[in-house]
PDB file of C-alpha atoms in Angstrom:
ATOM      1  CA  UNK A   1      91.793 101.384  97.352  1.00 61.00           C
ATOM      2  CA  UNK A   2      92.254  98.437  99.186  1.00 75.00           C
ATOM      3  CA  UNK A   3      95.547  96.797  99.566  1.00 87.00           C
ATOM      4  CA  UNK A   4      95.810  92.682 100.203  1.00 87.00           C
ATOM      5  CA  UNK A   5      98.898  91.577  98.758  1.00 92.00           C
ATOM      6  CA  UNK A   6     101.767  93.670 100.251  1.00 96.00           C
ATOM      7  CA  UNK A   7     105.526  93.564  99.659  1.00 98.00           C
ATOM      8  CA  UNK A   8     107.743  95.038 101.883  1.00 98.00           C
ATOM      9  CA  UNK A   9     111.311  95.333 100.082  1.00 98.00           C
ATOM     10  CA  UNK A  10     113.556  95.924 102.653  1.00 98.00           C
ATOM     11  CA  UNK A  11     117.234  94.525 104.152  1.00 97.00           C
ATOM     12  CA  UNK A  12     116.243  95.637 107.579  1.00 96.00           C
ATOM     13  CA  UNK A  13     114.667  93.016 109.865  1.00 95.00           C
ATOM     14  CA  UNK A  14     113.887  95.311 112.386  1.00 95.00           C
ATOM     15  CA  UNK A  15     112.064  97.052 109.786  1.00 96.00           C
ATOM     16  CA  UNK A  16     110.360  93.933 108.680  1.00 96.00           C
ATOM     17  CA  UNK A  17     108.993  93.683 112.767  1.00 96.00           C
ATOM     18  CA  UNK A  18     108.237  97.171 113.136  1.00 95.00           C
ATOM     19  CA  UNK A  19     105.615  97.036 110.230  1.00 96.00           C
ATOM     20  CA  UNK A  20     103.984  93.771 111.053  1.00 95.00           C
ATOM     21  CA  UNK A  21     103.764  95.670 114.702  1.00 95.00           C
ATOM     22  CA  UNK A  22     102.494  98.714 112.882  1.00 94.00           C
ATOM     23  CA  UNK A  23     100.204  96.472 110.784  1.00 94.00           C
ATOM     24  CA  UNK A  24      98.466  94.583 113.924  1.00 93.00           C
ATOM     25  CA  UNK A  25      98.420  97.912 115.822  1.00 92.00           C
ATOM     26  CA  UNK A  26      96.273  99.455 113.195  1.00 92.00           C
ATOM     27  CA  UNK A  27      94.285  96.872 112.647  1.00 92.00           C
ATOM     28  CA  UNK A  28      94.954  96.563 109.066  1.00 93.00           C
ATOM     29  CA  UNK A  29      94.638  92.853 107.572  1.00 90.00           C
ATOM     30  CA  UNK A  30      97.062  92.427 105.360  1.00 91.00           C
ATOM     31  CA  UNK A  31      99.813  89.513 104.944  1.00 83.00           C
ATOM     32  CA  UNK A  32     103.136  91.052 104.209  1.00 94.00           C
ATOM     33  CA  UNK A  33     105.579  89.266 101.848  1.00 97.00           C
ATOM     34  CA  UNK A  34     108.896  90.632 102.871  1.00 98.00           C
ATOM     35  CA  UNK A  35     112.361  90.881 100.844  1.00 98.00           C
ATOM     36  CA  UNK A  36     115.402  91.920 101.678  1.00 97.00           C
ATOM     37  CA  UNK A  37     116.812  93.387  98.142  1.00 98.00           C
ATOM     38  CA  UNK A  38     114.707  94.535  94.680  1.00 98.00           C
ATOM     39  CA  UNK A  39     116.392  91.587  92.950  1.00 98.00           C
ATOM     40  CA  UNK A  40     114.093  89.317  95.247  1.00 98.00           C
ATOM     41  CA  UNK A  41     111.133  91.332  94.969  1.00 98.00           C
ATOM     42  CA  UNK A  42     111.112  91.715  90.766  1.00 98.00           C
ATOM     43  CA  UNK A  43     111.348  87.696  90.911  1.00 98.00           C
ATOM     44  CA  UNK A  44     108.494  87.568  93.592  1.00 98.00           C
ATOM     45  CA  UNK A  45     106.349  89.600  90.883  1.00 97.00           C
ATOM     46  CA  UNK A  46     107.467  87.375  87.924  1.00 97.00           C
ATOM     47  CA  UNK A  47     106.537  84.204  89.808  1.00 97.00           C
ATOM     48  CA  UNK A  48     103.193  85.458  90.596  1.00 95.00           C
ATOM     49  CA  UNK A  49     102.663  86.623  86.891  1.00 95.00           C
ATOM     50  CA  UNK A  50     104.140  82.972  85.776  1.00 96.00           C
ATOM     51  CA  UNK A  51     101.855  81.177  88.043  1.00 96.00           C
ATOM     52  CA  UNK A  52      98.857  83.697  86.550  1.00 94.00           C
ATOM     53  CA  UNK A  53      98.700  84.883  90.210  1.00 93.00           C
ATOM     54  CA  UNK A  54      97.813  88.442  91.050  1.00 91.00           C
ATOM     55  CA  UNK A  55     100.810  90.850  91.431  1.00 94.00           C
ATOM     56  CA  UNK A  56     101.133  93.118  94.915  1.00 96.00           C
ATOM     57  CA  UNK A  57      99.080  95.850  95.277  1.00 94.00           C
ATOM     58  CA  UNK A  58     101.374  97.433  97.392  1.00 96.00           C
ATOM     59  CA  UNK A  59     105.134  98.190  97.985  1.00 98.00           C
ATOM     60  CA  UNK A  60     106.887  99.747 100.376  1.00 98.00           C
ATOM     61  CA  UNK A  61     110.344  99.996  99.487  1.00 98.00           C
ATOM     62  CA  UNK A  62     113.448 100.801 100.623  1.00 97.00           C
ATOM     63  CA  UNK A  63     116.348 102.712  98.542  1.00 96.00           C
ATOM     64  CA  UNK A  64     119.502 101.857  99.895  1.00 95.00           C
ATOM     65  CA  UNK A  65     120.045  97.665 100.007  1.00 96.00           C
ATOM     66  CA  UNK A  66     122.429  94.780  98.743  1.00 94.00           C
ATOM     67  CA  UNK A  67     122.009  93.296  95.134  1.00 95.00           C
ATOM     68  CA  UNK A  68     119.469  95.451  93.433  1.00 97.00           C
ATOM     69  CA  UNK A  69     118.574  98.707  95.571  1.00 97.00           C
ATOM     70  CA  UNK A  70     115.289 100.283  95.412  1.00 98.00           C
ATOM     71  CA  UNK A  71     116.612 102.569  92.316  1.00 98.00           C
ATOM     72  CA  UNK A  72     117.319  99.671  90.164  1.00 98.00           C
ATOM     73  CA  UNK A  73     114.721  97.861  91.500  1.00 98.00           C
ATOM     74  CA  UNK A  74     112.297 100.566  90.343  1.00 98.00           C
ATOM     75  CA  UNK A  75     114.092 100.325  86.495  1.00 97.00           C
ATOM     76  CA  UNK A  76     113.366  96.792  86.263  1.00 97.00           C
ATOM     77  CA  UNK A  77     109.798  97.547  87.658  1.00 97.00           C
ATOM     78  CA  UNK A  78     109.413  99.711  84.668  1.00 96.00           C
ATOM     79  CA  UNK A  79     109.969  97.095  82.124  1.00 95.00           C
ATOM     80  CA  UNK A  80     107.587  94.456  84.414  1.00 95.00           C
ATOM     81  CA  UNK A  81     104.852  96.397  84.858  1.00 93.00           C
ATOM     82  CA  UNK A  82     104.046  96.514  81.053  1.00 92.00           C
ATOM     83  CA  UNK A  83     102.932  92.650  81.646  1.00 91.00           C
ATOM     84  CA  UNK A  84     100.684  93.813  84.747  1.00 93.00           C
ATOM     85  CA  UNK A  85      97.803  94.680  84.072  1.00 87.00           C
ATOM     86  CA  UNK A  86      96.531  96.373  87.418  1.00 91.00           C
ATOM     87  CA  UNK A  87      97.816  99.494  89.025  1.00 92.00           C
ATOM     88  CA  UNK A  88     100.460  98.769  92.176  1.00 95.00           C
ATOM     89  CA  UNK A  89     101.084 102.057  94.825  1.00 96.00           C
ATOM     90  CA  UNK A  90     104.620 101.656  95.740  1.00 97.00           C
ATOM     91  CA  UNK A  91     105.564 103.852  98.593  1.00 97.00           C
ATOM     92  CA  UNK A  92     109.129 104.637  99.146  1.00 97.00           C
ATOM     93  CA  UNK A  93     110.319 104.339 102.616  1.00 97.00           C
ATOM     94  CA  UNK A  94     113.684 105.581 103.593  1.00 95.00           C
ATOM     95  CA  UNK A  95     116.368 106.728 106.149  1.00 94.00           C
ATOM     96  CA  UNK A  96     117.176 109.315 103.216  1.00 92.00           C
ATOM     97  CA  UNK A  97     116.337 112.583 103.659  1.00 93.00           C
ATOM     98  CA  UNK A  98     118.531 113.634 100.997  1.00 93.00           C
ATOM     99  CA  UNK A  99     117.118 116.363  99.006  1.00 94.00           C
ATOM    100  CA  UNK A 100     118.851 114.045  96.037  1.00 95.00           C
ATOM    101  CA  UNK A 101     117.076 110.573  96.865  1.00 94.00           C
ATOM    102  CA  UNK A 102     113.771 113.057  97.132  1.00 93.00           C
ATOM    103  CA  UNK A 103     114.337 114.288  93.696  1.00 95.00           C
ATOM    104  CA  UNK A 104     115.415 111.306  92.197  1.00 96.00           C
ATOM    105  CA  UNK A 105     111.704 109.829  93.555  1.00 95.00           C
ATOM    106  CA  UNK A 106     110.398 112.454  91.194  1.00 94.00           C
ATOM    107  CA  UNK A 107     111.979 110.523  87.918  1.00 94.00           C
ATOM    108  CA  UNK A 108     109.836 107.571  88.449  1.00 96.00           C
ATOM    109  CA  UNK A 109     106.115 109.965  89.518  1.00 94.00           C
ATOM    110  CA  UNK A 110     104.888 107.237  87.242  1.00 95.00           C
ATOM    111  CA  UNK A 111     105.733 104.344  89.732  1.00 96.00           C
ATOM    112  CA  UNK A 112     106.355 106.125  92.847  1.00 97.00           C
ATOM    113  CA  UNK A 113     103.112 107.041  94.998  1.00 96.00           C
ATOM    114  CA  UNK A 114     104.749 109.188  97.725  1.00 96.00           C
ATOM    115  CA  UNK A 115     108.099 109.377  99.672  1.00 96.00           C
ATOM    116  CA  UNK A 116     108.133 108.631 103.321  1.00 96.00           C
ATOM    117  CA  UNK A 117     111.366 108.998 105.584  1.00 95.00           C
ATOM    118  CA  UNK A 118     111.752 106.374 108.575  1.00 95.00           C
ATOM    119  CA  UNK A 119     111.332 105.680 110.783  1.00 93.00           C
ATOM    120  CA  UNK A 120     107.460 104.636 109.900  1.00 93.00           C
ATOM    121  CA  UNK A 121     105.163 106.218 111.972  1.00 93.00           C
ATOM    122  CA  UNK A 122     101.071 104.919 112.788  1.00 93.00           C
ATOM    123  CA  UNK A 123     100.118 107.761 111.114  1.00 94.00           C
ATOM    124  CA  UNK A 124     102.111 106.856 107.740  1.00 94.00           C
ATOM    125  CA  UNK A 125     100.953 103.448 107.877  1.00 94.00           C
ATOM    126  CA  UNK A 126      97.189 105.079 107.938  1.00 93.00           C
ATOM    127  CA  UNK A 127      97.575 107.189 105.687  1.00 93.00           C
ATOM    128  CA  UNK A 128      99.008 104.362 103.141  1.00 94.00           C
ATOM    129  CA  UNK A 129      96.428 102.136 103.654  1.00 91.00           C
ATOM    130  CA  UNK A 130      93.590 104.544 103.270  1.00 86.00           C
ATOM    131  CA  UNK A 131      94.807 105.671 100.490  1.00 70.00           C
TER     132      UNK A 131
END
């Protein structure tokens, strides 16, 4: 699968630099829309759905962040992605090693593609985008 339309959901802006480095490095041509919290991101989705735009085809997303994390961001995924009507990979990627977070990915197999742990390496990024 190709991925275009990428969202990186993250509160880090180092984060935000080190995949656009990543990105470029790998030669991978793909424009990044970045967020810094899940509430951000589920409105970046509904205004491309309102403006009949295509959604993401890709998230990477962070769990632990300000206003909506990525758990809650996930929940109100679930209820938006009944209006989409394409398949998006969202790849967690997280400081958390925590057997708990790891688990908790499990609960949403339906969303969730795969679980990374930061920080991001080339070969991650690869392996994402040749998915």
């Amino acid at each position: 699968m190709k991925f275009n339309d990428v969202f990186v959901v993250d509160d880090d802006k180092i984060f935000h630099f080190i995949i656009k480095k990543l990105l470029a490095s790998s030669n991978i041509d793909v424009t990044p829309a970045f967020f810094e919290n899940g509430l951000q991101a589920i409105e970046g989705i509904k205004n491309k759905l309102q403006n009949g735009e295509t959604p993401p085809d890709l998230i990477l997303l962070d769990i632990n962040m300000p206003v909506l994390d990525g758990w809650q961001f996930l929940e109100e995924f679930k209820i938006l992605k009944e209006q989409i009507q394409k398949e998006i990979a969202i790849y967690i990627i997280s400081s958390s090693d925590n057997t708990v977070d790891i688990d908790r990915a499990k609960d949403f197999e339906e969303e969730v593609t795969d679980y990374y742990l930061k920080p991001v390496t080339v070969e991650a990024i690869r392996s994402i985008f040749s998915a």
